[in-house]
Coordinates of C-alpha atoms and ligand atoms in Angstrom, one line a residue:
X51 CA 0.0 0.0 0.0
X52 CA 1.1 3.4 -1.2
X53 CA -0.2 5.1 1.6
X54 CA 2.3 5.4 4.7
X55 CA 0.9 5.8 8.4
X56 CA 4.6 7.1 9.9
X57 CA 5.0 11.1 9.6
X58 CA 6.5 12.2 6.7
X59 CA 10.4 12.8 6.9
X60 CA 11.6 16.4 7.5
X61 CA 13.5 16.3 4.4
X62 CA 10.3 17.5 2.2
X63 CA 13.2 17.0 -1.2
X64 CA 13.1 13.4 0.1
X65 CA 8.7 13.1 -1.7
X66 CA 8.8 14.8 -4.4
X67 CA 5.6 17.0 -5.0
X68 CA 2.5 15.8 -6.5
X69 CA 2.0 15.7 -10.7
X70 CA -0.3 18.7 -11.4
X71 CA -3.5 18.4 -13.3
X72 CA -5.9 21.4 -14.8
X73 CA -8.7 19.8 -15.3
X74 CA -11.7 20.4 -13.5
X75 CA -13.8 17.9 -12.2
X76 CA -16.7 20.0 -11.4
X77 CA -17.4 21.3 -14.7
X78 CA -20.4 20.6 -17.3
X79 CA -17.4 19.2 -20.0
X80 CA -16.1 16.5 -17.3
X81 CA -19.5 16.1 -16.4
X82 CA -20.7 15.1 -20.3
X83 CA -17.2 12.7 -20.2
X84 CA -15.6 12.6 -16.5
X85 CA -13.8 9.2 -17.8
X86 CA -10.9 10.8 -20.2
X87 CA -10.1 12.6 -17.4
X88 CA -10.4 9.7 -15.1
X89 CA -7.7 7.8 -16.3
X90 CA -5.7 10.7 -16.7
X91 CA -5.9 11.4 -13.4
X92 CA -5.0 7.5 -12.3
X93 CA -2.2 7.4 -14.9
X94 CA -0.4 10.8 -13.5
X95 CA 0.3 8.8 -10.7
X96 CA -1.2 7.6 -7.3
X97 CA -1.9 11.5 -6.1
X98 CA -2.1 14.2 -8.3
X99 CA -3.0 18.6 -7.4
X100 CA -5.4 19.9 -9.1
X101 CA -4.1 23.5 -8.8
X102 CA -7.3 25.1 -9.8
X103 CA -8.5 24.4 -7.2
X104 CA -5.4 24.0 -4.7
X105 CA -6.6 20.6 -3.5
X106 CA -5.3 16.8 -3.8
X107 CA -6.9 13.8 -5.3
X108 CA -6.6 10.1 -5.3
X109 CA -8.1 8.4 -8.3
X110 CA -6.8 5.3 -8.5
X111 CA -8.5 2.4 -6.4
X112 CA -5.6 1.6 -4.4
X113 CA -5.5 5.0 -2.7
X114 CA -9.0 5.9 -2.5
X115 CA -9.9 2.8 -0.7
X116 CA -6.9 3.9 2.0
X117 CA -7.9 7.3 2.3
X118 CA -11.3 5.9 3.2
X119 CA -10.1 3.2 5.7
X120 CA -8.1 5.7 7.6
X121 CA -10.2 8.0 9.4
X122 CA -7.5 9.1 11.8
X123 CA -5.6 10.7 9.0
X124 CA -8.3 11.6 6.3
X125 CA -11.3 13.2 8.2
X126 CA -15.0 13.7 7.6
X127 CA -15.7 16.6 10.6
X128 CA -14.1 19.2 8.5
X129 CA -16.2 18.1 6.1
X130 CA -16.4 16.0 2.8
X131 CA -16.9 18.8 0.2
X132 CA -14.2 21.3 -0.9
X133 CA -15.3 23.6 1.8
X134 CA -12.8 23.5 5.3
X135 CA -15.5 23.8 8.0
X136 CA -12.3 24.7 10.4
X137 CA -12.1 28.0 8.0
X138 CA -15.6 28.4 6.5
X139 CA -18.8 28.2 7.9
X140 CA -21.0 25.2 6.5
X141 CA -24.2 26.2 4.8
X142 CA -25.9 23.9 7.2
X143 CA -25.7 22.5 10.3
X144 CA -23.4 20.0 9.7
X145 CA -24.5 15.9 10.1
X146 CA -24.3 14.1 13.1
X147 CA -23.2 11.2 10.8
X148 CA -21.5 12.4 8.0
X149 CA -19.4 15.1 9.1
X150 CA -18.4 13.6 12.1
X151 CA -15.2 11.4 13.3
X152 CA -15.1 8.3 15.6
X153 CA -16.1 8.3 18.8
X154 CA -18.9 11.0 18.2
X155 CA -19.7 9.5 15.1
X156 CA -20.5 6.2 16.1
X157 CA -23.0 7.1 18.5
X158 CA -25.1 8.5 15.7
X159 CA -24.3 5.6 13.5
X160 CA -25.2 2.9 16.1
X161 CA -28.8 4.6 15.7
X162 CA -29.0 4.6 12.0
X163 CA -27.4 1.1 11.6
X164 CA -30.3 -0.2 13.6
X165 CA -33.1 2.0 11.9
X166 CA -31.6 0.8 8.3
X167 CA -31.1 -3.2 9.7
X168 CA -31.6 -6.3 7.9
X169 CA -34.7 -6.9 10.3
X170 CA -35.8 -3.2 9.0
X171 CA -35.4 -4.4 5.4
X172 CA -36.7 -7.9 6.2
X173 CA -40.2 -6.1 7.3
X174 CA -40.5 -3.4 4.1
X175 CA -39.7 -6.3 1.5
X176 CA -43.1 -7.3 0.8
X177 CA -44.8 -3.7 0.5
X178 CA -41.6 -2.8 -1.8
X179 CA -41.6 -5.8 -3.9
X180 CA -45.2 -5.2 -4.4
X181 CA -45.1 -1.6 -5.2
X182 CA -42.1 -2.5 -7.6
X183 CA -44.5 -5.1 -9.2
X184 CA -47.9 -2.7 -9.8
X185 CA -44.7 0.0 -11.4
X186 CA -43.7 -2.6 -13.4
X187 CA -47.1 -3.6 -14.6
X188 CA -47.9 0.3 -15.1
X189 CA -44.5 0.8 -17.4
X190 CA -45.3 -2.3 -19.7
X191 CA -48.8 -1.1 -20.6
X192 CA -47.4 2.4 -21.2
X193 CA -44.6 0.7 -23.2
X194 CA -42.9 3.9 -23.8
X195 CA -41.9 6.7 -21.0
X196 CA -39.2 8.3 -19.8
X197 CA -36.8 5.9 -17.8
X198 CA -35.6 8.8 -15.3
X199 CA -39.3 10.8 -14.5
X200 CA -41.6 7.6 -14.9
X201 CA -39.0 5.2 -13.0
X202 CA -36.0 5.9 -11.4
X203 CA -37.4 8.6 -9.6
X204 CA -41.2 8.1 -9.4
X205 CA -40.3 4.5 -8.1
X206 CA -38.4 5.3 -4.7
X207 CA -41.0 8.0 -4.8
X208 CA -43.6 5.8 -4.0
X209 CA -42.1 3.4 -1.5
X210 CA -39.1 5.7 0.5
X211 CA -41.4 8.7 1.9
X212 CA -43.8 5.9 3.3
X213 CA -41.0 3.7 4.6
X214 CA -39.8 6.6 6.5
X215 CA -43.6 7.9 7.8
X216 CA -43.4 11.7 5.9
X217 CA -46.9 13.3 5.8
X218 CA -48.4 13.4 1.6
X219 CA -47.8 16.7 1.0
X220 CA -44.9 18.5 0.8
X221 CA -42.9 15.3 -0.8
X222 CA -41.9 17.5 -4.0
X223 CA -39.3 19.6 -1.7
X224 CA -36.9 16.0 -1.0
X225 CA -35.7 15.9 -4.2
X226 CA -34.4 19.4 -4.4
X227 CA -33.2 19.2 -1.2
X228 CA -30.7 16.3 -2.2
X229 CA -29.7 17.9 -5.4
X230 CA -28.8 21.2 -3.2
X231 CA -26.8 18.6 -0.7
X232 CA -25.3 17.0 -3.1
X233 CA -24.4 20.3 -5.0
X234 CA -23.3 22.2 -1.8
X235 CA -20.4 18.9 -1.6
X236 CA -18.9 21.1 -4.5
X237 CA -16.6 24.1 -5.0
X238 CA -18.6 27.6 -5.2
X239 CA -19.5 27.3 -8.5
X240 CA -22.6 28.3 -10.5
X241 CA -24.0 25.0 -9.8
X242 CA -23.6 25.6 -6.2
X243 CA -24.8 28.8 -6.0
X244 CA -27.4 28.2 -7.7
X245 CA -28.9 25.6 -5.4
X246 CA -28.0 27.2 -2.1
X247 CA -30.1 30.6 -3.7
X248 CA -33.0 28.5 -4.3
X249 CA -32.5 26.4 -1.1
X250 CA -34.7 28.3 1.8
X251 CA -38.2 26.5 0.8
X252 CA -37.1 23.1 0.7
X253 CA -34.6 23.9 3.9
X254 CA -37.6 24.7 6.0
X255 CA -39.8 21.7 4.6
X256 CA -37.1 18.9 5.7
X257 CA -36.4 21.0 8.8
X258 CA -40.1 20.4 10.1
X259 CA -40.6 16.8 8.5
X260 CA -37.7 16.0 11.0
X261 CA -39.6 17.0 14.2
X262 CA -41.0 13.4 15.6
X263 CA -44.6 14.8 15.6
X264 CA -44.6 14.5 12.0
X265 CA -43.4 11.3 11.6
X266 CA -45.6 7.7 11.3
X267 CA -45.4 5.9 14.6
X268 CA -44.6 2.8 12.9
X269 CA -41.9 4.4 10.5
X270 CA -38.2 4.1 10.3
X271 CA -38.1 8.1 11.0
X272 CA -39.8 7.0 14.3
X273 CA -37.4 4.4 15.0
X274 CA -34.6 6.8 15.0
X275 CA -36.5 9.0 17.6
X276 CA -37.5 6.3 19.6
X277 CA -33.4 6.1 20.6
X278 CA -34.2 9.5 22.2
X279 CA -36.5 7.5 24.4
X280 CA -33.3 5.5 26.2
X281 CA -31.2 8.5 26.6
X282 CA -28.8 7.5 23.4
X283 CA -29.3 10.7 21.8
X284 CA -31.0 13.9 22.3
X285 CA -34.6 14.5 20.5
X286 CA -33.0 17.4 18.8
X287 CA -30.2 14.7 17.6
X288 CA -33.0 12.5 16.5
X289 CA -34.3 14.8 14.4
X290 CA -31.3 15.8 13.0
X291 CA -30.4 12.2 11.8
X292 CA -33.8 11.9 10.1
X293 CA -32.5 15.2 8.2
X294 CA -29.4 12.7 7.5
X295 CA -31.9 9.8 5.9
X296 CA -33.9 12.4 4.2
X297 CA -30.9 14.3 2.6
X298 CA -29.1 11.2 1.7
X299 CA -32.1 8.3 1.2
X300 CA -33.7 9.2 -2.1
X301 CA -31.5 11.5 -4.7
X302 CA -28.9 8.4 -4.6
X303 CA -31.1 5.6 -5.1
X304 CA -33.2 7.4 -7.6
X305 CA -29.3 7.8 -9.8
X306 CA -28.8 4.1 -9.0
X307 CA -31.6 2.8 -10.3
X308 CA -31.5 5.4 -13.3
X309 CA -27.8 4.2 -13.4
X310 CA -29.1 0.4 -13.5
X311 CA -31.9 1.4 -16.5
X312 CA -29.2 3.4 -18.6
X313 CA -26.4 0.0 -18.3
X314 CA -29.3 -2.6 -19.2
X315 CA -30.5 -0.5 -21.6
X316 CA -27.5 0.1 -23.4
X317 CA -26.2 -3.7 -22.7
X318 CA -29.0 -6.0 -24.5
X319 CA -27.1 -9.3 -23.9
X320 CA -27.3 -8.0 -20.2
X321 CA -30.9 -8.3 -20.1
X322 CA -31.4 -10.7 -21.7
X323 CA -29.7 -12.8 -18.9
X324 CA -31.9 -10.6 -16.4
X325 CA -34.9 -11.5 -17.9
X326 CA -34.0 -15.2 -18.1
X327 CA -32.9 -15.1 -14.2
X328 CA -34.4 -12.1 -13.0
X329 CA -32.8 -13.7 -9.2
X330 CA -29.5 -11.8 -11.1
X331 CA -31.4 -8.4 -10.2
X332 CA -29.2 -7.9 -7.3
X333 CA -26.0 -8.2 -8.9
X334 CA -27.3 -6.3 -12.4
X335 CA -27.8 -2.9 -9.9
X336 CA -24.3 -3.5 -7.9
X337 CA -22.5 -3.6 -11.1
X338 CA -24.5 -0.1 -12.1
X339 CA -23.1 1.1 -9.0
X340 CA -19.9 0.3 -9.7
X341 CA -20.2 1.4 -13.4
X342 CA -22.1 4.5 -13.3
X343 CA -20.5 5.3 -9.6
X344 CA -23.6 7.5 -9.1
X345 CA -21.9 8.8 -6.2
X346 CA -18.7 10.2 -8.2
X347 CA -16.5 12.1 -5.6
X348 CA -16.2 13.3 -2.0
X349 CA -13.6 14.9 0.1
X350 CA -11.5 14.4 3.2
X351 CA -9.3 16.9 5.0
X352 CA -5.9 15.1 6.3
X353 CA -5.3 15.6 10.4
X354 CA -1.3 15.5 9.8
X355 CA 1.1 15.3 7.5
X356 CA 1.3 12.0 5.3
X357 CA 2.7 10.1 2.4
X358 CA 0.4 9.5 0.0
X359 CA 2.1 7.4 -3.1
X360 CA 5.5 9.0 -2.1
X361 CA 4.1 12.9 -2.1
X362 CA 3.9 14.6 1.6
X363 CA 0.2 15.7 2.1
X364 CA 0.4 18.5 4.7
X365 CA -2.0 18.7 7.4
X366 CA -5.2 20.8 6.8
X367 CA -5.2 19.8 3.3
X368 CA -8.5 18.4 1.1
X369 CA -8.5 15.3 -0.7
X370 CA -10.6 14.7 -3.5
X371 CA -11.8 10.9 -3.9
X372 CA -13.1 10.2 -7.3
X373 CA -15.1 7.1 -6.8
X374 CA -15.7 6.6 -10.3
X375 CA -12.3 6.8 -11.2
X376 CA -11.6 3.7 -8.4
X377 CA -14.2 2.0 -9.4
X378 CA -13.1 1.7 -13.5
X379 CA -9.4 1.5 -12.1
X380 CA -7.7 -1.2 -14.7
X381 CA -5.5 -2.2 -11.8
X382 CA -8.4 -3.6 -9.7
X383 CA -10.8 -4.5 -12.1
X384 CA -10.6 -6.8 -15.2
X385 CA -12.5 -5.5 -17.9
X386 CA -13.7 -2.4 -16.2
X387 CA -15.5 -1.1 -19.2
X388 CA -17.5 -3.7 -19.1
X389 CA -21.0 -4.1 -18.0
X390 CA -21.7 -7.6 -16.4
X391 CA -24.1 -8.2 -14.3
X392 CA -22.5 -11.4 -12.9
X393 CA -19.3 -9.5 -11.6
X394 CA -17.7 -10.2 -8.7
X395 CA -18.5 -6.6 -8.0
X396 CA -17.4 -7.0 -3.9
X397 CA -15.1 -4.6 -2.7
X398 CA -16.3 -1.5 -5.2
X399 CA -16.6 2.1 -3.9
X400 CA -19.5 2.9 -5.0
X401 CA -21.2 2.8 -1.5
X402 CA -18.1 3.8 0.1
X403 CA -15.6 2.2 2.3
X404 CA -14.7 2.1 5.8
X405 CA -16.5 3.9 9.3
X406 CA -19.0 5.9 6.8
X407 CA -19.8 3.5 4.3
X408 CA -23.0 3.9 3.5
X409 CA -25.8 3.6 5.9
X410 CA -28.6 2.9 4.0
X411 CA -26.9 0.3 1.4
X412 CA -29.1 -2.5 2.5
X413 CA -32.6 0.0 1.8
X414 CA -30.9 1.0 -1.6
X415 CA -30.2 -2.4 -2.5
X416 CA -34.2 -3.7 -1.5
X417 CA -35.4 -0.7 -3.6
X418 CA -33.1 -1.4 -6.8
X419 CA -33.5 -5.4 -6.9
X420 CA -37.3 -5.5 -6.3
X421 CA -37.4 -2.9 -9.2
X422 CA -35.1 -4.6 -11.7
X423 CA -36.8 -8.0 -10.6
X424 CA -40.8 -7.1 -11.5
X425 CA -39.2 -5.3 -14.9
X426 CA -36.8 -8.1 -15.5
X427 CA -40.2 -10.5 -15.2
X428 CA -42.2 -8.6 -17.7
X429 CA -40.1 -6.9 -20.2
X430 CA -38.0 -9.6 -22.7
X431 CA -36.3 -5.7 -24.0
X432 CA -35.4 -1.8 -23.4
X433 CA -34.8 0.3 -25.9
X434 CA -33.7 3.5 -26.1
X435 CA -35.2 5.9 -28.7
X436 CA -34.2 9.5 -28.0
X437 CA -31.2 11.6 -26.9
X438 CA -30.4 10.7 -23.0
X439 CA -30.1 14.4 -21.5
X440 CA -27.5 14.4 -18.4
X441 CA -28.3 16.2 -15.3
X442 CA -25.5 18.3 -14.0
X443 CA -24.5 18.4 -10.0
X444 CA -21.1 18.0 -8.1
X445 CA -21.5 15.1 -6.3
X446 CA -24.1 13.1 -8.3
X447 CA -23.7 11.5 -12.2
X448 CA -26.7 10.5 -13.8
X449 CA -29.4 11.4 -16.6
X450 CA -32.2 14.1 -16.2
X451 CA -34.1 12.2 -18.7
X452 CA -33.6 8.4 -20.4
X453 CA -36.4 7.8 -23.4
X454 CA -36.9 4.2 -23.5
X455 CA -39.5 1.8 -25.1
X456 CA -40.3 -1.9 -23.4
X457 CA -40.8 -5.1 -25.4
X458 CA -43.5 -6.9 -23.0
X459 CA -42.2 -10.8 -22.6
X460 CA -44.0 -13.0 -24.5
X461 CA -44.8 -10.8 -27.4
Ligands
LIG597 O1 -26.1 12.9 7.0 C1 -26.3 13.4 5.9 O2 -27.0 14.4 5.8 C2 -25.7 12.9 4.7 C3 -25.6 13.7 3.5 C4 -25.0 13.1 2.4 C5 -25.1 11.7 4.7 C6 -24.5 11.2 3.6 C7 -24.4 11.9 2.5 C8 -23.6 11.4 1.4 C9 -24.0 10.3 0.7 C10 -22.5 12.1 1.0 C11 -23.2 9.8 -0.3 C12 -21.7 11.7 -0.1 C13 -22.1 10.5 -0.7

């Protein structure tokens, strides 16, 4: 392993500095075509500075894996966007999960891990599998639609809110509050600013969703205040991890399934294999996560000085992960171009790595595999038939709209 956990020698001619890279990674050109850049970025060597925006970045999987299995060194409680919250002041309150370090963190994750538990997922299977089923059904008699509007998002749409206990009305605030989250990760860009002017109205809708009074008794929101109950956290620290589950729980699933629709789409042998084991659903949306990455980057900020890949990272310093990058890396992955739905996809990025990997995995994995089973039951094809139009946000890769036609099985 490139990365070294002794302090780096005084002698800073002893690691030489970093190669240098121009590009930007938060730009609407890398967004159309991040993976040129990509594997540029791995090829200049195991760290690189992107001087535009004075920061580091790891690329290649070797090193973003160890950046995020050493939360010692690489920290999340200055935060994991470009912004230093020991020198700016976050736009929000920062997360009791996320932007956190061991021991505070795990206090808060303890809570979560248990709302978001096997048992959890073991109790929601049946009304998502049959909500993913009546979709399916609806999709195949529309035969064509729009794979982003009509089913990646409308489909977590129907089960998440309910699974979590949020009131009806009100729901059309969470997905702009996850784009603005997910944007705010970035550097102050237009993107950025953008979302953080239009923020206020969907700020003070998740803000009061949070409040246990508003929550369905039998919910998974009310299972994270019930820990307030025992004394494990404060009620205002309950309500601020069901911010965490509403910020984080839909925006990403909605890109993985999207990511899933776009790779089977665009890979016909792939469903064909689907639709002749549709039990191959799990792996088919793992493999989109590791293809499409639709979580493409996030930050750390180093507590001391460290090699990284021979270069001396100083302390204070941001480091850019580029998930994708890892998760495409030739030297980890055979074939990485490749879509194949029977990969041994174990070990990917995709969800993270480490203390903060992600929380809610086991909910985005129920909600992807009930959906790709009911379609991969009915639908012996999907075709695309117009232009697939990208959406644009710093954290997040995916398509703002996917035209696709189904071929019903059988006919
Ligand atoms: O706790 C939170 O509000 C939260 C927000 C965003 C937790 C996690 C994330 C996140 C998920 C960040 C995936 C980066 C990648």
């Amino acid at each position: 392993m490139s990365i070294t956990t002794e302090p780096p020698a005084t002698d800073t001619a002893a690691h030489p500095a970093a190669p240098v890279s121009h590009a930007d990674p938060f730009s609407m050109e890398f967004f159309e075509n991040p993976h040129r850049i990509h594997e540029e970025l791995r090829e200049a060597g195991p760290i690189v500075w992107l001087d535009r925006y004075g920061i580091y970045a790891v690329a290649r999987y070797a090193e973003v894996h160890a950046v995020l299995n050493d939360w010692q060194t690489f920290c999340s409680s200055r935060g994991v966007g470009m912004s230093d919250f020991a020198r700016e002041k976050p736009w929000r309150p920062p997360s009791l999960v996320l932007e956190t370090d061991p021991p505070e963190h795990d206090r808060a994750r303890a809570v979560l891990n248990r709302a978001l538990s096997p048992a959890v997922m073991k109790r929601l299977r049946e009304g998502f599998a049959a909500a993913a089923e009546r979709k399916a059904e609806e999709l195949v008699r529309r035969g064509s639609f729009d794979g982003i509007a009509d089913l990646a998002e409308a489909f977590p749409l129907t089960v998440f809110p309910d699974a979590v206990g949020l009131r009806q009305d009100g729901r059309e605030h969470l997905l702009p509050y996850g784009g603005l989250a997910f944007n705010a990760f970035g550097p102050d860009n237009a993107l950025r600013r953008q979302a953080l002017a239009d923020a206020a109205p969907h700020v003070a809708w998740v803000t009061e969703q949070c409040q246990r009074e508003n929550l369905a008794p039998d919910g998974i929101g009310a299972q994270v205040h019930a820990a307030a109950d025992t004394g494990e956290i404060t009620p205002a620290e309950a309500a601020m991890l069901v911010r965490s589950l509403l910020t984080a729980g839909l925006d990403t699933t909605v890109h993985g399934i999207g990511a899933a629709i776009y790779c089977l789409a665009r890979f016909p042998d792939q469903w064909a294999r689907l639709h002749a084991d549709p039990s191959l659903a799990r792996g088919a949306f793992e493999e989109a996560i590791r293809f499409e990455s639709p979580v493409q980057t996030f930050f750390r900020t180093t507590t001391r000085a460290v090699v990284v890949g021979g270069t001396t990272v100083g302390e204070g310093q941001k480091v850019l992960m580029f998930l994708g990058a890892a998760n495409r890396d030739p030297r980890r992955w055979e074939e990485p171009e490749r879509y194949d739905i029977s990969r041994r996809t174990s070990g990917h990025v995709g969800f993270g790595s480490g203390v903060h990997m992600c929380v809610g995995q086991l909910l985005a994995r129920l909600e992807g595999e009930v959906m790709l089973a009911a379609l991969a039951r009915k639908v012996s094809a999907i075709e695309i038939t117009g232009e697939p139009v990208r959406k644009y946000n710093n954290t997040l890769r995916g398509l703002a709209s996917l035209p696709v036609t189904l071929r019903p099985a059988g006919a």
